[in-house]
mmCIF file of C-alpha atoms in Angstrom:
data_model
loop_
_atom_site.group_PDB
_atom_site.id
_atom_site.type_symbol
_atom_site.label_atom_id
_atom_site.label_comp_id
_atom_site.label_asym_id
_atom_site.label_seq_id
_atom_site.Cartn_x
_atom_site.Cartn_y
_atom_site.Cartn_z
ATOM 1 C CA MET A 1 0.000 0.000 0.000
ATOM 2 C CA GLU A 2 2.799 2.397 0.949
ATOM 3 C CA THR A 3 4.740 2.035 -2.313
ATOM 4 C CA ASN A 4 1.589 2.231 -4.413
ATOM 5 C CA ALA A 5 0.451 5.381 -2.599
ATOM 6 C CA LEU A 6 3.813 7.040 -3.222
ATOM 7 C CA ASP A 7 3.628 6.223 -6.932
ATOM 8 C CA VAL A 8 0.065 7.523 -7.170
ATOM 9 C CA ASN A 9 0.875 10.720 -5.290
ATOM 10 C CA LYS A 10 4.023 11.419 -7.279
ATOM 11 C CA GLN A 11 2.086 11.224 -10.532
ATOM 12 C CA SER A 12 -0.714 13.344 -9.107
ATOM 13 C CA TRP A 13 1.614 16.035 -7.784
ATOM 14 C CA ASP A 14 3.534 16.184 -11.055
ATOM 15 C CA GLN A 15 0.235 16.985 -12.758
ATOM 16 C CA ALA A 16 -0.926 19.434 -10.085
ATOM 17 C CA ALA A 17 2.372 21.291 -9.570
ATOM 18 C CA PRO A 18 1.481 24.362 -11.696
ATOM 19 C CA ARG A 19 -1.780 24.766 -9.777
ATOM 20 C CA PHE A 20 0.107 24.955 -6.485
ATOM 21 C CA PHE A 21 2.947 27.203 -7.620
ATOM 22 C CA ALA A 22 3.496 29.739 -4.796
ATOM 23 C CA ARG A 23 0.290 28.566 -3.057
ATOM 24 C CA ASN A 24 0.249 29.650 0.602
ATOM 25 C CA PRO A 25 3.993 29.554 1.372
ATOM 26 C CA LEU A 26 5.588 31.110 4.440
ATOM 27 C CA PRO A 27 4.843 33.452 6.070
ATOM 28 C CA GLU A 28 1.475 31.670 5.690
ATOM 29 C CA TYR A 29 0.907 28.420 7.525
ATOM 30 C CA GLY A 30 -2.308 27.551 5.706
ATOM 31 C CA PRO A 31 -5.690 28.874 4.630
ATOM 32 C CA LEU A 32 -7.306 31.171 7.185
ATOM 33 C CA ALA A 33 -4.534 30.476 9.721
ATOM 34 C CA PRO A 34 -2.327 32.961 11.576
ATOM 35 C CA SER A 35 0.953 33.687 9.803
ATOM 36 C CA GLU A 36 4.582 33.540 10.838
ATOM 37 C CA GLU A 37 4.523 37.336 11.046
ATOM 38 C CA GLU A 38 2.055 36.897 13.923
ATOM 39 C CA LEU A 39 3.371 33.715 15.543
ATOM 40 C CA HIS A 40 7.176 34.117 15.284
ATOM 41 C CA LEU A 41 7.737 30.370 15.641
ATOM 42 C CA PHE A 42 10.945 30.425 13.584
ATOM 43 C CA GLY A 43 12.482 33.361 15.412
ATOM 44 C CA ASP A 44 15.723 34.759 14.014
ATOM 45 C CA VAL A 45 16.939 32.399 11.261
ATOM 46 C CA ASP A 46 20.123 34.350 10.492
ATOM 47 C CA ARG A 47 22.789 31.815 9.398
ATOM 48 C CA LEU A 48 20.675 28.842 10.475
ATOM 49 C CA LYS A 49 20.499 25.600 8.498
ATOM 50 C CA VAL A 50 16.884 24.935 7.507
ATOM 51 C CA LEU A 51 15.248 21.933 5.835
ATOM 52 C CA GLU A 52 11.749 21.853 4.365
ATOM 53 C CA ILE A 53 9.837 18.571 4.144
ATOM 54 C CA GLY A 54 7.595 18.837 1.067
ATOM 55 C CA CYS A 55 9.252 21.963 -0.282
ATOM 56 C CA GLY A 56 6.908 22.337 -3.270
ATOM 57 C CA SER A 57 7.792 25.261 -5.502
ATOM 58 C CA GLY A 58 10.403 26.562 -3.047
ATOM 59 C CA HIS A 59 8.675 29.768 -2.020
ATOM 60 C CA SER A 60 8.833 29.063 1.727
ATOM 61 C CA LEU A 61 12.581 28.503 1.423
ATOM 62 C CA LYS A 62 12.813 31.731 -0.564
ATOM 63 C CA TYR A 63 11.076 33.552 2.300
ATOM 64 C CA LEU A 64 13.678 32.199 4.736
ATOM 65 C CA ASP A 65 16.470 33.178 2.364
ATOM 66 C CA GLU A 66 15.156 36.730 2.540
ATOM 67 C CA LYS A 67 15.391 36.388 6.336
ATOM 68 C CA GLN A 68 19.120 35.540 5.965
ATOM 69 C CA ALA A 69 18.964 31.789 6.598
ATOM 70 C CA GLY A 70 22.425 30.223 6.258
ATOM 71 C CA GLU A 71 21.592 27.087 4.262
ATOM 72 C CA LEU A 72 18.428 26.089 2.370
ATOM 73 C CA TRP A 73 17.589 22.406 2.004
ATOM 74 C CA GLY A 74 14.415 20.845 0.625
ATOM 75 C CA ILE A 75 12.888 17.479 -0.159
ATOM 76 C CA ASP A 76 9.841 16.763 -2.309
ATOM 77 C CA LEU A 77 8.297 13.722 -3.951
ATOM 78 C CA SER A 78 7.416 15.517 -7.186
ATOM 79 C CA THR A 79 9.832 15.975 -10.071
ATOM 80 C CA LYS A 80 7.891 19.014 -11.269
ATOM 81 C CA GLN A 81 7.933 20.630 -7.835
ATOM 82 C CA ILE A 82 11.682 20.183 -7.497
ATOM 83 C CA GLU A 83 12.185 21.682 -10.952
ATOM 84 C CA ALA A 84 10.033 24.656 -9.961
ATOM 85 C CA ALA A 85 11.944 25.088 -6.691
ATOM 86 C CA GLN A 86 15.279 25.022 -8.504
ATOM 87 C CA THR A 87 14.095 27.910 -10.674
ATOM 88 C CA VAL A 88 12.601 29.910 -7.790
ATOM 89 C CA LEU A 89 15.749 29.513 -5.679
ATOM 90 C CA LYS A 90 18.396 29.943 -8.385
ATOM 91 C CA ASP A 91 19.347 33.447 -7.199
ATOM 92 C CA SER A 92 19.257 32.702 -3.456
ATOM 93 C CA LYS A 93 21.953 34.197 -1.295
ATOM 94 C CA ALA A 94 22.239 31.014 0.757
ATOM 95 C CA PRO A 95 23.423 27.710 -0.736
ATOM 96 C CA VAL A 96 20.548 25.467 -1.855
ATOM 97 C CA THR A 97 20.356 21.657 -1.794
ATOM 98 C CA LEU A 98 17.213 19.928 -3.053
ATOM 99 C CA PHE A 99 16.319 16.240 -3.158
ATOM 100 C CA GLU A 100 13.575 14.561 -5.183
ATOM 101 C CA SER A 101 12.465 11.937 -2.708
ATOM 102 C CA PRO A 102 9.546 10.827 -0.555
ATOM 103 C CA MET A 103 9.700 12.123 2.996
ATOM 104 C CA GLU A 104 9.623 8.549 4.325
ATOM 105 C CA VAL A 105 13.117 7.943 2.895
ATOM 106 C CA ASN A 106 16.386 9.675 3.720
ATOM 107 C CA PRO A 107 17.887 10.492 0.304
ATOM 108 C CA GLY A 108 21.260 11.427 1.789
ATOM 109 C CA LEU A 109 20.450 14.234 4.204
ATOM 110 C CA PRO A 110 22.918 14.726 7.065
ATOM 111 C CA THR A 111 22.004 13.754 10.616
ATOM 112 C CA ASP A 112 22.192 15.988 13.716
ATOM 113 C CA TYR A 113 22.704 18.892 11.310
ATOM 114 C CA PHE A 114 19.708 21.195 10.969
ATOM 115 C CA ASP A 115 18.640 23.990 13.282
ATOM 116 C CA ILE A 116 15.083 23.919 11.918
ATOM 117 C CA VAL A 117 13.119 21.316 9.999
ATOM 118 C CA PHE A 118 9.710 22.487 8.857
ATOM 119 C CA SER A 119 6.765 21.457 6.719
ATOM 120 C CA ILE A 120 3.936 23.669 5.456
ATOM 121 C CA TYR A 121 0.795 21.687 4.581
ATOM 122 C CA ALA A 122 2.711 18.581 3.517
ATOM 123 C CA LEU A 123 2.996 16.198 6.468
ATOM 124 C CA GLY A 124 -0.452 14.687 5.904
ATOM 125 C CA TRP A 125 0.785 13.258 2.605
ATOM 126 C CA THR A 126 3.171 10.872 4.350
ATOM 127 C CA THR A 127 2.419 7.204 3.849
ATOM 128 C CA ASN A 128 4.246 6.387 7.080
ATOM 129 C CA LEU A 129 4.143 8.942 9.877
ATOM 130 C CA THR A 130 6.520 6.927 12.049
ATOM 131 C CA LYS A 131 9.277 6.771 9.414
ATOM 132 C CA THR A 132 8.862 10.443 8.560
ATOM 133 C CA LEU A 133 9.155 11.599 12.173
ATOM 134 C CA GLU A 134 12.125 9.283 12.744
ATOM 135 C CA ASN A 135 13.856 10.958 9.803
ATOM 136 C CA VAL A 136 13.025 14.465 11.019
ATOM 137 C CA TYR A 137 14.403 13.652 14.471
ATOM 138 C CA ARG A 138 17.655 12.367 12.986
ATOM 139 C CA TYR A 139 18.096 15.421 10.747
ATOM 140 C CA LEU A 140 17.795 17.899 13.624
ATOM 141 C CA LYS A 141 20.540 19.034 15.957
ATOM 142 C CA PRO A 142 19.821 18.477 19.652
ATOM 143 C CA GLY A 143 17.676 21.443 20.648
ATOM 144 C CA GLY A 144 16.596 22.023 17.039
ATOM 145 C CA SER A 145 13.009 22.867 16.128
ATOM 146 C CA PHE A 146 10.453 20.969 14.075
ATOM 147 C CA ILE A 147 7.623 23.217 12.916
ATOM 148 C CA PHE A 148 4.764 21.968 10.784
ATOM 149 C CA SER A 149 1.267 22.841 9.693
ATOM 150 C CA TRP A 150 -1.432 20.644 8.233
ATOM 151 C CA GLU A 151 -5.164 20.684 7.746
ATOM 152 C CA HIS A 152 -6.825 20.431 11.141
ATOM 153 C CA PRO A 153 -7.918 16.830 11.851
ATOM 154 C CA MET A 154 -11.520 17.921 12.399
ATOM 155 C CA TYR A 155 -11.863 19.901 9.196
ATOM 156 C CA ASN A 156 -12.504 17.156 6.656
ATOM 157 C CA ARG A 157 -14.741 15.230 9.056
ATOM 158 C CA VAL A 158 -17.274 18.062 8.971
ATOM 159 C CA ARG A 159 -19.368 19.240 6.044
ATOM 160 C CA GLN A 160 -20.980 22.604 5.655
ATOM 161 C CA HIS A 161 -24.560 22.700 4.404
ATOM 162 C CA GLN A 162 -27.076 25.447 3.853
ATOM 163 C CA HIS A 163 -28.481 24.978 7.332
ATOM 164 C CA GLY A 164 -25.283 24.347 9.263
ATOM 165 C CA LEU A 165 -22.548 21.774 9.814
ATOM 166 C CA THR A 166 -22.752 17.995 10.056
ATOM 167 C CA VAL A 167 -20.160 15.392 11.004
ATOM 168 C CA ASP A 168 -20.073 12.835 8.212
ATOM 169 C CA LYS A 169 -16.902 10.908 9.104
ATOM 170 C CA SER A 170 -15.851 9.497 12.457
ATOM 171 C CA TYR A 171 -13.089 11.429 14.177
ATOM 172 C CA HIS A 172 -11.758 8.076 15.401
ATOM 173 C CA GLU A 173 -11.188 6.836 11.846
ATOM 174 C CA GLU A 174 -7.540 7.092 10.830
ATOM 175 C CA GLY A 175 -5.396 6.073 7.875
ATOM 176 C CA ALA A 176 -5.325 6.461 4.110
ATOM 177 C CA TYR A 177 -8.198 7.842 2.072
ATOM 178 C CA ALA A 178 -8.737 9.062 -1.490
ATOM 179 C CA HIS A 179 -8.387 12.825 -1.777
ATOM 180 C CA GLU A 180 -11.761 13.733 -3.227
ATOM 181 C CA ALA A 181 -10.973 17.288 -4.302
ATOM 182 C CA TRP A 182 -8.373 16.426 -6.969
ATOM 183 C CA SER A 183 -9.046 15.581 -10.593
ATOM 184 C CA SER A 184 -6.329 12.903 -10.589
ATOM 185 C CA PRO A 185 -6.114 10.108 -7.984
ATOM 186 C CA ALA A 186 -4.284 11.035 -4.784
ATOM 187 C CA ILE A 187 -4.027 9.365 -1.392
ATOM 188 C CA MET A 188 -3.858 11.334 1.829
ATOM 189 C CA GLN A 189 -3.667 10.337 5.479
ATOM 190 C CA GLN A 190 -5.857 11.419 8.342
ATOM 191 C CA TYR A 191 -4.923 11.225 11.991
ATOM 192 C CA ARG A 192 -6.386 12.520 15.204
ATOM 193 C CA LEU A 193 -4.691 15.411 16.961
ATOM 194 C CA SER A 194 -3.680 13.049 19.758
ATOM 195 C CA THR A 195 -1.954 10.780 17.225
ATOM 196 C CA TYR A 196 0.270 13.603 16.022
ATOM 197 C CA LEU A 197 1.088 14.673 19.574
ATOM 198 C CA ASN A 198 1.760 11.159 20.863
ATOM 199 C CA HIS A 199 3.931 10.250 17.859
ATOM 200 C CA LEU A 200 6.001 13.380 18.426
ATOM 201 C CA ILE A 201 6.399 12.588 22.123
ATOM 202 C CA ASP A 202 7.209 8.932 21.419
ATOM 203 C CA HIS A 203 9.951 9.981 18.985
ATOM 204 C CA GLY A 204 11.659 12.183 21.563
ATOM 205 C CA PHE A 205 10.238 15.595 20.747
ATOM 206 C CA LYS A 206 9.161 18.126 23.344
ATOM 207 C CA VAL A 207 5.959 19.818 22.179
ATOM 208 C CA GLU A 208 6.311 23.571 22.673
ATOM 209 C CA ARG A 209 3.275 25.113 20.923
ATOM 210 C CA VAL A 210 -0.009 23.818 19.508
ATOM 211 C CA ILE A 211 -2.019 26.364 17.519
ATOM 212 C CA GLU A 212 -5.580 25.940 16.236
ATOM 213 C CA ASP A 213 -6.485 29.609 15.793
ATOM 214 C CA VAL A 214 -8.135 31.042 12.703
ATOM 215 C CA CYS A 215 -7.497 34.370 11.030
ATOM 216 C CA LEU A 216 -10.564 35.575 9.163
ATOM 217 C CA ALA A 217 -9.223 38.965 8.046
ATOM 218 C CA ASP A 218 -8.186 37.569 4.637
ATOM 219 C CA ALA A 219 -11.169 35.265 4.240
ATOM 220 C CA GLN A 220 -11.959 36.404 0.715
ATOM 221 C CA LYS A 221 -8.477 35.450 -0.483
ATOM 222 C CA HIS A 222 -8.865 31.844 0.653
ATOM 223 C CA THR A 223 -12.551 31.196 0.159
ATOM 224 C CA ASN A 224 -13.092 28.375 -2.328
ATOM 225 C CA GLY A 225 -14.981 25.131 -2.569
ATOM 226 C CA TRP A 226 -13.169 23.643 0.412
ATOM 227 C CA TYR A 227 -12.071 26.431 2.752
ATOM 228 C CA GLY A 228 -14.591 29.110 3.618
ATOM 229 C CA TYR A 229 -15.339 31.864 6.090
ATOM 230 C CA GLU A 230 -18.526 30.375 7.528
ATOM 231 C CA LYS A 231 -17.039 26.965 8.251
ATOM 232 C CA ALA A 232 -13.821 28.461 9.609
ATOM 233 C CA GLN A 233 -15.868 30.406 12.143
ATOM 234 C CA MET A 234 -16.830 27.049 13.665
ATOM 235 C CA ILE A 235 -13.986 24.646 12.813
ATOM 236 C CA PRO A 236 -10.261 25.516 12.604
ATOM 237 C CA THR A 237 -8.806 24.948 9.155
ATOM 238 C CA THR A 238 -5.220 24.444 10.224
ATOM 239 C CA LEU A 239 -3.166 22.739 12.908
ATOM 240 C CA ILE A 240 0.277 24.224 13.644
ATOM 241 C CA ILE A 241 2.751 22.534 15.974
ATOM 242 C CA LYS A 242 6.232 23.524 17.103
ATOM 243 C CA CYS A 243 8.376 21.016 18.953
ATOM 244 C CA LEU A 244 12.005 20.600 19.957
ATOM 245 C CA LYS A 245 14.461 17.723 19.688
ATOM 246 C CA GLN A 246 15.505 16.951 23.238
#
């Protein structure tokens, strides 16, 4: 199942890459979520070594380059996304190293090396959360930060209708499911909030911040068939977690 899901998702992301070019990169953490300019989870990145899991088109790394990060590293499953990131980051001040690889596999990244590992709306694509978090832990220096955002675990369990909201999928249900919003087949993973937190703790991380807030000031920018102002008033769209390697 794991290998098949990776093959399916790679093909799907290669097709969808242009659609997601520069879509919600840092300082944004996700649709209708507070931004890095408000949260300051990264702090001062001057001369720090940073690695993005699911780097997409490279715009989040570009943002950190503008903040004087020391080294820019990225990993992404999609050939097209890596090609886009290479173009976006070609004039970066900091050295850039990109790997085309699933996040479940270490393609040659150094261990105990990075000050910050981060992931913006990508972690839920992993086919194996345990392997991915094991890799992240190895990549980080002791005391380094892992910061990630993903769609809030409640969001896709709830549907908005003309007369309100209904729960149409059990919150207790976890695992792989077909991503219904894409034109080409794609397989995503859903976990409970407690699963994310307990996996992080079990892998040696110290959870520092958990953020479920919404920011409705830019609602018009993000309103579409999936994310919307009315639903976000009731259900958070985005989960943001910062933790430290102990």
